[in-house]
Short mmCIF file of N, CA and C in Angstrom, two decimals:
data_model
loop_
_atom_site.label_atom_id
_atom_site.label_comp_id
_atom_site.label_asym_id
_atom_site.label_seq_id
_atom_site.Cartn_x
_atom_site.Cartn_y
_atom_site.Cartn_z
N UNK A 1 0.82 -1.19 0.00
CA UNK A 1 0.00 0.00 0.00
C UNK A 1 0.87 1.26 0.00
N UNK A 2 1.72 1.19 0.86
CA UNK A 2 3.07 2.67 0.87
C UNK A 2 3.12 2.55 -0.42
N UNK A 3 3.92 1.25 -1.15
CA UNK A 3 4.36 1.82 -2.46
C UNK A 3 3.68 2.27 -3.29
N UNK A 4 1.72 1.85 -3.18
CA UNK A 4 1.34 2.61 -4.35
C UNK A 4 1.26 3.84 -4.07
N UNK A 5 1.18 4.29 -2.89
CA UNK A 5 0.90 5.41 -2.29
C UNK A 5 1.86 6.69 -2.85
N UNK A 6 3.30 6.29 -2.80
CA UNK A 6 4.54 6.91 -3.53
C UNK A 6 4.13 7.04 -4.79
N UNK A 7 4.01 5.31 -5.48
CA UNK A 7 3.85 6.12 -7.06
C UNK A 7 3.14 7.03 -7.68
N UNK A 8 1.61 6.62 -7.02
CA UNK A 8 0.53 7.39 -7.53
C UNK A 8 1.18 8.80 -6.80
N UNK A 9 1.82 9.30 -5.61
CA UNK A 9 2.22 10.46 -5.63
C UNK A 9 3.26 11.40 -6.17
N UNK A 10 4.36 10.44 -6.73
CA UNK A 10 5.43 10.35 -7.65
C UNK A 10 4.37 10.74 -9.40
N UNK A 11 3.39 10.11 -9.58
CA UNK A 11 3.07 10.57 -10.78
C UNK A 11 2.21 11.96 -10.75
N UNK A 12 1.41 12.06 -9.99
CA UNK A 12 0.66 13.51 -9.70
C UNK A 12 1.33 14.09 -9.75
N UNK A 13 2.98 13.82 -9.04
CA UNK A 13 3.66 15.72 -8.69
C UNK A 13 4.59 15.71 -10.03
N UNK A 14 4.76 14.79 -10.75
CA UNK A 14 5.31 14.78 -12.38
C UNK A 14 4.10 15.18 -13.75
N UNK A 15 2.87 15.27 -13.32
CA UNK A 15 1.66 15.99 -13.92
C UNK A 15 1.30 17.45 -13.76
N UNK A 16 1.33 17.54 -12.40
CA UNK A 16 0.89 18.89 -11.71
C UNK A 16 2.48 19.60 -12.22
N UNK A 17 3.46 18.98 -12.24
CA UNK A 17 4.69 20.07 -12.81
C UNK A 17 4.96 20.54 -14.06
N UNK A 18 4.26 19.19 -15.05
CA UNK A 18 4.41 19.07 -16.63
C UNK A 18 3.26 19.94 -17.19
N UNK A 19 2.24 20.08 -16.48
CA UNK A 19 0.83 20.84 -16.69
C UNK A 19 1.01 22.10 -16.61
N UNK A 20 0.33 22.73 -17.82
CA UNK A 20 0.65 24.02 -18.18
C UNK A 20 -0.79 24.51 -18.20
N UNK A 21 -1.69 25.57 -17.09
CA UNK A 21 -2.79 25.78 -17.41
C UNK A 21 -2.67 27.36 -18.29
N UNK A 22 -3.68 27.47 -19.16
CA UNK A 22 -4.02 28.51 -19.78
C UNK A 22 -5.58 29.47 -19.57
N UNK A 23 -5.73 30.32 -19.58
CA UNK A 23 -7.05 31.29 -19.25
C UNK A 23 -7.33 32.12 -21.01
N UNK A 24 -8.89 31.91 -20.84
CA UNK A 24 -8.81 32.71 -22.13
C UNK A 24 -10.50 32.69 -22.08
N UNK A 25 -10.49 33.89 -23.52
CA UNK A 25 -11.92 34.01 -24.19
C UNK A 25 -12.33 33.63 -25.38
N UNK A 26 -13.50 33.00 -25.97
CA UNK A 26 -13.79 32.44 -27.16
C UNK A 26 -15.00 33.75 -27.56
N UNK A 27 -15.14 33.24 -29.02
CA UNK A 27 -16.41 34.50 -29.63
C UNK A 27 -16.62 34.36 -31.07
N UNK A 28 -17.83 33.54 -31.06
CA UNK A 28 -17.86 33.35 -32.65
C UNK A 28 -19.62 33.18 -33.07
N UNK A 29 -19.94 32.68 -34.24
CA UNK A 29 -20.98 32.92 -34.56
C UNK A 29 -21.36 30.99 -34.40
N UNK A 30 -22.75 30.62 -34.09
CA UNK A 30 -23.15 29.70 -34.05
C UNK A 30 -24.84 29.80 -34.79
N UNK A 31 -24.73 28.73 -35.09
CA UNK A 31 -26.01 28.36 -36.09
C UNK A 31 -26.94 27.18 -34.93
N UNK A 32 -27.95 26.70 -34.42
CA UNK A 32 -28.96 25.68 -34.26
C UNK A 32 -29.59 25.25 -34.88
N UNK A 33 -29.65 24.07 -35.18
CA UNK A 33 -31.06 23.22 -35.92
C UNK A 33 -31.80 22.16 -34.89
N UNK A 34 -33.16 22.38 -36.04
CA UNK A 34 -33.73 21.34 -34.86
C UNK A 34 -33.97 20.41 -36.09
N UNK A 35 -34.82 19.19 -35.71
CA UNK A 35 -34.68 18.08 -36.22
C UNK A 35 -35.60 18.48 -37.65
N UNK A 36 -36.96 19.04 -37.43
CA UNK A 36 -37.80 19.32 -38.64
C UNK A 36 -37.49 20.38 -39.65
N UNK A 37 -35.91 20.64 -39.53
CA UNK A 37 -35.48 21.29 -40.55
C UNK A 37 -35.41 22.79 -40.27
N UNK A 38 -35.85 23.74 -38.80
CA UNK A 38 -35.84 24.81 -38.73
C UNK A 38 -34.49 25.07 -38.38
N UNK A 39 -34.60 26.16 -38.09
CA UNK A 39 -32.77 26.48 -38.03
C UNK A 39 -32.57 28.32 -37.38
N UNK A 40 -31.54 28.25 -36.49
CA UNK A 40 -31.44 29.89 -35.57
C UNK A 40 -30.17 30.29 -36.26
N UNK A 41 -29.51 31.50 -36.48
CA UNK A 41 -28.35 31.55 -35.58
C UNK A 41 -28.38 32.74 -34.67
N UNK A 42 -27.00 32.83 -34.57
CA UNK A 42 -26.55 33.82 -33.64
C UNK A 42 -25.33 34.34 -33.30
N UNK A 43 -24.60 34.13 -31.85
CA UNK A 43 -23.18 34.48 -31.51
C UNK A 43 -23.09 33.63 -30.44
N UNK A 44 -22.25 33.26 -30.05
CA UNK A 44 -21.56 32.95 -28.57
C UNK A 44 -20.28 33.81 -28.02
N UNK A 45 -20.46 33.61 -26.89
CA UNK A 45 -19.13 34.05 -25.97
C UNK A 45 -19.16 32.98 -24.76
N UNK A 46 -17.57 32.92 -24.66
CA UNK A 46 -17.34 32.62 -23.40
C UNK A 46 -15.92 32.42 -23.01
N UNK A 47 -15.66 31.87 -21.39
CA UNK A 47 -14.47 31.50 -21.25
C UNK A 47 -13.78 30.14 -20.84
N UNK A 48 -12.67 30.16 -21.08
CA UNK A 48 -11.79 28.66 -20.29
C UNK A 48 -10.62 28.85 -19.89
N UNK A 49 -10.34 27.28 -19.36
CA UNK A 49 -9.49 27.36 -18.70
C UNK A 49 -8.93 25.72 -19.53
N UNK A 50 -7.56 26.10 -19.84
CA UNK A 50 -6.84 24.95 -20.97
C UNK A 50 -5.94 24.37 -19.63
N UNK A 51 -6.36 23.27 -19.37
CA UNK A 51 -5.65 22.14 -18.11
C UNK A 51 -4.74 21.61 -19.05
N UNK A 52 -3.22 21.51 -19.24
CA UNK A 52 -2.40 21.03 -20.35
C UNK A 52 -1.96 19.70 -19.38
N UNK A 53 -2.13 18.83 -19.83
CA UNK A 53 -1.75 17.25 -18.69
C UNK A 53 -0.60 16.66 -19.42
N UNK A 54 -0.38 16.63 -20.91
CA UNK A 54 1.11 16.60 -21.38
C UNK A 54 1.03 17.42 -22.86
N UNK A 55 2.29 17.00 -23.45
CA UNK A 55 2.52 17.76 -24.62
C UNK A 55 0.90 17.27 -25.60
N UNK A 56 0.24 16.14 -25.64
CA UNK A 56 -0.22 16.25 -26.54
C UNK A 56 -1.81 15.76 -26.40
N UNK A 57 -2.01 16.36 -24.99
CA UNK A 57 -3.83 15.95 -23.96
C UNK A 57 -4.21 17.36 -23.07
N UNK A 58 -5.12 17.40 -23.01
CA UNK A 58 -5.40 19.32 -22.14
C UNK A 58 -6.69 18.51 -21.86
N UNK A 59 -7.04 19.12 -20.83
CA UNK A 59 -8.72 19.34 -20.88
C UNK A 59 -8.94 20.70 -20.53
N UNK A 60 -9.93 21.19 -21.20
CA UNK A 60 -10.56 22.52 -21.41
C UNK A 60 -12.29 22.61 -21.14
N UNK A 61 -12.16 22.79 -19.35
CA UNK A 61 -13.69 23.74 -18.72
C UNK A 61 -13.98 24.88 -19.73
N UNK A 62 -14.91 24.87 -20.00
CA UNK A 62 -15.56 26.27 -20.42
C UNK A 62 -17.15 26.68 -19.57
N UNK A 63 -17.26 27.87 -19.93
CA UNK A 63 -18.88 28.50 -19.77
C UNK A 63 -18.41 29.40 -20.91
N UNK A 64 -20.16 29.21 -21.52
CA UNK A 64 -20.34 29.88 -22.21
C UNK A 64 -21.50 30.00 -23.12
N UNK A 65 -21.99 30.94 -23.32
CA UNK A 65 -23.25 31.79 -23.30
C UNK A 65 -23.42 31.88 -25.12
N UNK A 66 -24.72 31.30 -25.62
CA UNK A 66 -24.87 31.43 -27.10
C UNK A 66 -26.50 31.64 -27.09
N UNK A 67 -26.63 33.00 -28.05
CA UNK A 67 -27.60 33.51 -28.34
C UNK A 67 -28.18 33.17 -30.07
N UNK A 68 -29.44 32.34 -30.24
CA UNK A 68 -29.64 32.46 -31.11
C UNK A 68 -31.31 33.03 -31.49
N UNK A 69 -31.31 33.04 -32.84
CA UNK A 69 -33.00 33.51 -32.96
C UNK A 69 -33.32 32.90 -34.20
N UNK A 70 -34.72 32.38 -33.74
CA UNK A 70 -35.08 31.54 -35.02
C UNK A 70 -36.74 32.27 -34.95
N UNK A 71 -36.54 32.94 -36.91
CA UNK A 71 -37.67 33.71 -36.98
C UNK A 71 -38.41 34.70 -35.97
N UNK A 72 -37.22 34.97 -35.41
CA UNK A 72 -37.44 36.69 -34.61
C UNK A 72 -37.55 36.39 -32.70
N UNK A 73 -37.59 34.74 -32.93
CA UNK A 73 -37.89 34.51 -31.17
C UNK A 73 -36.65 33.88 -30.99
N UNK A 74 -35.92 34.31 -29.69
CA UNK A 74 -34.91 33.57 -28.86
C UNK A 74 -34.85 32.77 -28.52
N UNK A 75 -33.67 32.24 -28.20
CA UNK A 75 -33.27 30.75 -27.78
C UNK A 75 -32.06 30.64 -27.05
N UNK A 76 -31.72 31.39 -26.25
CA UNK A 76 -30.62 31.20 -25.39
C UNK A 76 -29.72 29.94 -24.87
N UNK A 77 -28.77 29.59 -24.45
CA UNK A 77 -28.15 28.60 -24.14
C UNK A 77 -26.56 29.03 -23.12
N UNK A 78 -27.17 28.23 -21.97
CA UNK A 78 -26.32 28.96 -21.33
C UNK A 78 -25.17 27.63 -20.63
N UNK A 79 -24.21 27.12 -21.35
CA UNK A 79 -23.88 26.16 -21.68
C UNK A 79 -22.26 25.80 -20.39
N UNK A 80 -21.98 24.36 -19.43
CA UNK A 80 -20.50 24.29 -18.76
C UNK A 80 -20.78 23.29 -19.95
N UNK A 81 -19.18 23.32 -20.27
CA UNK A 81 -18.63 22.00 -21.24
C UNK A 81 -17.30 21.87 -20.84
N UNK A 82 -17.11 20.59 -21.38
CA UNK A 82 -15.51 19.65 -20.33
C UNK A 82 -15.24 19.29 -21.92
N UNK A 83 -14.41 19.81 -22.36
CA UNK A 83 -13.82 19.18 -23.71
C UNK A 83 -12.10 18.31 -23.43
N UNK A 84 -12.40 17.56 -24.04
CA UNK A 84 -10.65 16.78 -23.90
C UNK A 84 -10.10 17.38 -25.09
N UNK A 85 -8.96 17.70 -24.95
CA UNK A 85 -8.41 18.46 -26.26
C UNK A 85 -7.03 17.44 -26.62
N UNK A 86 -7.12 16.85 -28.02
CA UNK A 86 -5.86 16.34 -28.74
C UNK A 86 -5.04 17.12 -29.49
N UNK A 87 -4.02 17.41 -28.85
CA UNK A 87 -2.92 17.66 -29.76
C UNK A 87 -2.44 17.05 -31.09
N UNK A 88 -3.31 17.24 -32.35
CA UNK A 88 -1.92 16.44 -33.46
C UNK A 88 -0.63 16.65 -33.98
N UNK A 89 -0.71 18.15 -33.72
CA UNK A 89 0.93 18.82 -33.82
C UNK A 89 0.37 20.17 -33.11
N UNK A 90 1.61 20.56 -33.43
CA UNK A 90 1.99 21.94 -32.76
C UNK A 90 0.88 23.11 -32.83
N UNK A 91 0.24 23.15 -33.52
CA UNK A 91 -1.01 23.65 -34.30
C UNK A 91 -2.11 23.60 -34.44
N UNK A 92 -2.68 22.12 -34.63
CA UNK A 92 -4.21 21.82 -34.69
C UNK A 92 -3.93 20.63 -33.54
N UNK A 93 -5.28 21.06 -33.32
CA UNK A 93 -6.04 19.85 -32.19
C UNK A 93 -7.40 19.60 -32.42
N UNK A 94 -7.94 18.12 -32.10
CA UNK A 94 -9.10 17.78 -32.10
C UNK A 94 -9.35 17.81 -30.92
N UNK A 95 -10.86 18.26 -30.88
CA UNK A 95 -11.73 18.28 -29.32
C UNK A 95 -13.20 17.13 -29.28
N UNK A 96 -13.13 17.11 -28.48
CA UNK A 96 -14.32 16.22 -27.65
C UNK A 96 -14.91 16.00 -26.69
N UNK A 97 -15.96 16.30 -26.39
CA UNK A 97 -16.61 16.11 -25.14
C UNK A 97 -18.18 16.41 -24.71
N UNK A 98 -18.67 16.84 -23.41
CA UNK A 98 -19.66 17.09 -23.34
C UNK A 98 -19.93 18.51 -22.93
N UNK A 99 -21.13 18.97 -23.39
CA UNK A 99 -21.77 20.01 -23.37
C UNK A 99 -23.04 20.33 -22.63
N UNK A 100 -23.20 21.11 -21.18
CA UNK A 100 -24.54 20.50 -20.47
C UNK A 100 -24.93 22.20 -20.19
N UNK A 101 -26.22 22.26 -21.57
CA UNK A 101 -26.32 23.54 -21.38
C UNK A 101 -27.97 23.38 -20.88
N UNK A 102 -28.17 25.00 -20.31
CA UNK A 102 -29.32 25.55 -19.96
C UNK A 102 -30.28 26.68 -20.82
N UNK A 103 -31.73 25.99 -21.53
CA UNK A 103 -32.45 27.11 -22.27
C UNK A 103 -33.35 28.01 -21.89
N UNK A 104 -33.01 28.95 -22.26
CA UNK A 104 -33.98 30.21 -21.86
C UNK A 104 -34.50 31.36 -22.78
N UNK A 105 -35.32 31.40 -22.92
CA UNK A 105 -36.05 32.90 -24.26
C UNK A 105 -37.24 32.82 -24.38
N UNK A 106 -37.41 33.16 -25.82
CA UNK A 106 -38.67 33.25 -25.80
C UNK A 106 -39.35 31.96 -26.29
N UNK A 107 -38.26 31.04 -26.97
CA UNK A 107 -38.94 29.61 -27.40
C UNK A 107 -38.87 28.32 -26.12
N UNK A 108 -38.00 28.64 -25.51
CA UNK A 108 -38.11 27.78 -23.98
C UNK A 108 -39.28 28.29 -23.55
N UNK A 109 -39.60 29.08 -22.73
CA UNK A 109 -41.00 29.75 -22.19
C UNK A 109 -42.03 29.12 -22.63
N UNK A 110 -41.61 29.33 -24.28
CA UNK A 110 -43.59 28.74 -24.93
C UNK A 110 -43.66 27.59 -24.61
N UNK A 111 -42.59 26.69 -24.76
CA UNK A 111 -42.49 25.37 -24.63
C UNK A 111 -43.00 25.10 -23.06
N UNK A 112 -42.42 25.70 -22.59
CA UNK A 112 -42.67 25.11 -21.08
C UNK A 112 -44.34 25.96 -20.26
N UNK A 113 -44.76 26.85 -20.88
CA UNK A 113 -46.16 27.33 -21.02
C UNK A 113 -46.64 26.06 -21.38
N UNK A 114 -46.33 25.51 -22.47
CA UNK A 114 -47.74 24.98 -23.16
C UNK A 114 -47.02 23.28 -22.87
N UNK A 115 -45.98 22.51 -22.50
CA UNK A 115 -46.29 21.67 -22.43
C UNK A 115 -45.86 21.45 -20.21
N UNK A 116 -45.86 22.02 -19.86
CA UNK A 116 -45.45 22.41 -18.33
C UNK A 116 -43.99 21.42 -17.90
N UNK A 117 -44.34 20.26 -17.46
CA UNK A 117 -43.80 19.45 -16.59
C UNK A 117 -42.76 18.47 -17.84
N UNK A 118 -43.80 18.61 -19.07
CA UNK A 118 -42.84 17.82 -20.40
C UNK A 118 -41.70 18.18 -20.70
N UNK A 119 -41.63 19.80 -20.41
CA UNK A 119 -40.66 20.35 -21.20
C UNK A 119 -39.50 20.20 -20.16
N UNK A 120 -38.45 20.05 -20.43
CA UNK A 120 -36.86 20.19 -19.82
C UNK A 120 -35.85 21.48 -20.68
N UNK A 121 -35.43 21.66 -19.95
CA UNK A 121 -34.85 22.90 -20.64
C UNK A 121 -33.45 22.68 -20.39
N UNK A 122 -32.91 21.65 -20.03
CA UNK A 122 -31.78 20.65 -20.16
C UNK A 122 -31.01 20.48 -21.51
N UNK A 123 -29.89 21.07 -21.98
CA UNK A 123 -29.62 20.61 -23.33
C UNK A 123 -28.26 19.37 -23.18
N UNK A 124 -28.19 18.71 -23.35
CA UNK A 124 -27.21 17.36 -23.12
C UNK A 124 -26.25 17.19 -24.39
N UNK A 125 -24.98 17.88 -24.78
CA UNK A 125 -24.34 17.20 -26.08
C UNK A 125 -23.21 16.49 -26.22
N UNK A 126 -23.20 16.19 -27.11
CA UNK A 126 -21.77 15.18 -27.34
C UNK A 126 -20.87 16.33 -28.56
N UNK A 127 -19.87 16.87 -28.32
CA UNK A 127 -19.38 17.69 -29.30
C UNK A 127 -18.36 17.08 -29.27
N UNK A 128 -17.82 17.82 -31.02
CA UNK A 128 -17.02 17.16 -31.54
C UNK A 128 -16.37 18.57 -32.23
N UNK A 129 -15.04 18.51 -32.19
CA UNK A 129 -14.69 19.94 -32.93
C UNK A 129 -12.73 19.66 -33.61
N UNK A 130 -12.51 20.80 -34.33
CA UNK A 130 -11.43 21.15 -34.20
C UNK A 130 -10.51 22.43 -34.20
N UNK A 131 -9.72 22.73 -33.77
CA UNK A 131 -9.05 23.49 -33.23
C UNK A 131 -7.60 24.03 -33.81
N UNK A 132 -7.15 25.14 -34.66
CA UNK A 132 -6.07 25.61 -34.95
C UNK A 132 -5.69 26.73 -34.47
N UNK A 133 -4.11 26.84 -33.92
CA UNK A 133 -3.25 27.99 -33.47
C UNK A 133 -2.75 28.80 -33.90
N UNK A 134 -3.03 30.31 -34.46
CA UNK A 134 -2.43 30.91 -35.26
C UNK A 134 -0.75 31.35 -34.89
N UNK A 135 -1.13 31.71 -33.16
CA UNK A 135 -0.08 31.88 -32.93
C UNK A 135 -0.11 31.47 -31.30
N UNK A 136 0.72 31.89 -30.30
CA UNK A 136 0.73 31.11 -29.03
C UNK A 136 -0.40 31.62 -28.04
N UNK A 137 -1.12 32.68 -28.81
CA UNK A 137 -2.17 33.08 -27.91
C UNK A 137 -3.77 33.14 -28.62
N UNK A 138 -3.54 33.47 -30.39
CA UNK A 138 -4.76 33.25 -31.02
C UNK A 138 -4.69 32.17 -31.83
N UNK A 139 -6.57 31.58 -31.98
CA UNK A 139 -6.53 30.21 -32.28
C UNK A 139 -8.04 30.13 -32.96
N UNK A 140 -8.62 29.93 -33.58
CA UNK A 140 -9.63 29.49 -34.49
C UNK A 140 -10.36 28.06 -34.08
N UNK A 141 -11.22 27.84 -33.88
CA UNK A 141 -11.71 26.37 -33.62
C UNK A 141 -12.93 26.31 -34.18
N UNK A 142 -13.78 24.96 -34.42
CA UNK A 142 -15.33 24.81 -35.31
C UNK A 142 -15.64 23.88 -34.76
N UNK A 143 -17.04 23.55 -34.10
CA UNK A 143 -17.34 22.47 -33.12
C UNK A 143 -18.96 21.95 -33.44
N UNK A 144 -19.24 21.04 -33.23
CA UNK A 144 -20.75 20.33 -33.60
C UNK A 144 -20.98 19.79 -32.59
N UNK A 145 -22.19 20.25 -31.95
CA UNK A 145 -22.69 19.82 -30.78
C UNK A 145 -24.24 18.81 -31.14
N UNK A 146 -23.96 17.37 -30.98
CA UNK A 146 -25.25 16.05 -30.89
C UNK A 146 -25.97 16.69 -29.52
N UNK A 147 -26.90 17.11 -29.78
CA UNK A 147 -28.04 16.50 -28.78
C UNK A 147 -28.54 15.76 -28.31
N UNK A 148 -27.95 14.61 -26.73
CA UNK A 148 -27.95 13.19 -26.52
C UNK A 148 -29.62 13.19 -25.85
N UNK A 149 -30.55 14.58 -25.25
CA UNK A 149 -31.64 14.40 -24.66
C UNK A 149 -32.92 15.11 -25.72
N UNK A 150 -33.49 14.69 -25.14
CA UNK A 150 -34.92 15.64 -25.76
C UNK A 150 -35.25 16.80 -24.63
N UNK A 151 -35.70 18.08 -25.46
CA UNK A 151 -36.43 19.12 -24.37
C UNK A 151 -37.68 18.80 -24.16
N UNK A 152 -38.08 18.18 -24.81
CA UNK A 152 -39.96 17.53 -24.36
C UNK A 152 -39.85 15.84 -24.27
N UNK A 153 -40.60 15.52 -22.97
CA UNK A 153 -40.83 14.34 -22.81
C UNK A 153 -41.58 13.61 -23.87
N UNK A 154 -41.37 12.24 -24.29
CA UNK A 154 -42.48 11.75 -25.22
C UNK A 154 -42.44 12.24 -26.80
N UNK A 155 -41.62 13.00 -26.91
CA UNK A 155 -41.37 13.60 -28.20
C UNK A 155 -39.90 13.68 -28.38
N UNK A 156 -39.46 14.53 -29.64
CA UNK A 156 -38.03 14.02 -30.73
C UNK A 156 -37.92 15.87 -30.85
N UNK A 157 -37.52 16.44 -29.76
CA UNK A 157 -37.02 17.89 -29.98
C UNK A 157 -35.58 18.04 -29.30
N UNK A 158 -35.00 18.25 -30.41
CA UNK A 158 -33.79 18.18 -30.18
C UNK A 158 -32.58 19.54 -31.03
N UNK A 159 -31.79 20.22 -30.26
CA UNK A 159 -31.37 21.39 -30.75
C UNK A 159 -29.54 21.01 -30.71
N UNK A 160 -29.89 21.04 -32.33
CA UNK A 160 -27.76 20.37 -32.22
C UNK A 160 -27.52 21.91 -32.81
N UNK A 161 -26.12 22.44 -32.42
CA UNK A 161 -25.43 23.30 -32.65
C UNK A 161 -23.86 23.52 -33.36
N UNK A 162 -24.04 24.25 -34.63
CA UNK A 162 -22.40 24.60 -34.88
C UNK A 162 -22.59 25.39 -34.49
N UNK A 163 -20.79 25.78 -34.36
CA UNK A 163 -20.44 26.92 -33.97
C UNK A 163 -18.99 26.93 -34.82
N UNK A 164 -18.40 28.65 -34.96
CA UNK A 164 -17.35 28.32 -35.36
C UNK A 164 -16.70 30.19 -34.49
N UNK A 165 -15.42 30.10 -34.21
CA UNK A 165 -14.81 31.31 -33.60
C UNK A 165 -13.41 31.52 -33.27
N UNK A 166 -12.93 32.60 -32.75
CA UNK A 166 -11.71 33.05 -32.31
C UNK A 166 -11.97 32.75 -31.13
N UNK A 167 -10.34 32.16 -30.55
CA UNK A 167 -10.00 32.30 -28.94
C UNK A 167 -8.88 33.06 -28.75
N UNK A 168 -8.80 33.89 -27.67
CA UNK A 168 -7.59 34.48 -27.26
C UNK A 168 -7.29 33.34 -25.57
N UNK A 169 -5.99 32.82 -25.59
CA UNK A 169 -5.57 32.90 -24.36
C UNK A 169 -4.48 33.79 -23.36
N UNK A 170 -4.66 33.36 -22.47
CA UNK A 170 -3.57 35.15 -21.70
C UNK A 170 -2.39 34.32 -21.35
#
């Protein structure tokens, strides 16, 4: 038991030293669709925090806030996501992970007016993206967010999201 005790603490303090965290802001334009073919866009913003665990694995917390409008009514999304970020070189990275956002406007409301207790305003995704560095602080990324839940019980409403934007980190 000591010895695992060493290694596993021998490897944490060789992670926590090799780990490089980063702070930053994202800001780009995002589009929604829903399944019957309607479709929003809008903008997002938000921020993270790049957990670097070695040269070529990060994970990246975010919040972040995307406004869209479909045919003049809102659709807010007020989104924490845990992305694992792959390094393939020096430059681009692929991302992955989940996305557990919260809806609010004027098309959540109706929904939850008119179907009460059905509606969830829960958005659940599986995103998938990728990621290029222009330079050591700006970076470009484009991401597709699956919708793994429904916002109405008993029914197939489901709001997947691109997005595409600039990040600055500090």
């Amino acid at each position: 038991m000591k010895k695992l005790f060493v290694t596993a603490l021998a490897v944490f303090t060789f992670v926590a030293v090799d780990a490089q965290t980063d702070f930053g802001l994202t800001a780009g334009y995002s589009s929604n669709s829903v399944k019957d073919g309607d479709s929003g866009s809008g903008f997002n913003i938000g921020a993270f925090v790049d957990l670097g665990i070695s040269d070529i694995f990060s994970v990246q917390p975010e919040l972040v806030y995307t406004n869209s409008s479909f045919d003049g009514d809102s659709y807010n999304l007020f989104s924490v996501n845990a992305m694992a970020k792959f390094n393939v070189s020096e430059d681009f990275s692929i991302l992955a992970g989940p996305q557990f956002g919260f809806a609010s406007g004027e098309i959540p409301d109706a929904l939850d007016t008119l179907f009460g207790d059905d509606f969830s305003s829960m958005n659940i995704q599986l995103a998938v993206g990728l990621a290029y560095s222009f330079s050591e602080n700006i970076f470009a990324q484009a991401r597709y967010g699956f919708m793994l839940n429904d916002h109405l019980d008993g029914g197939d409403v489901k709001v997947n999201t691109f997005s595409v934007g600039l990040g600055y980190k500090f």
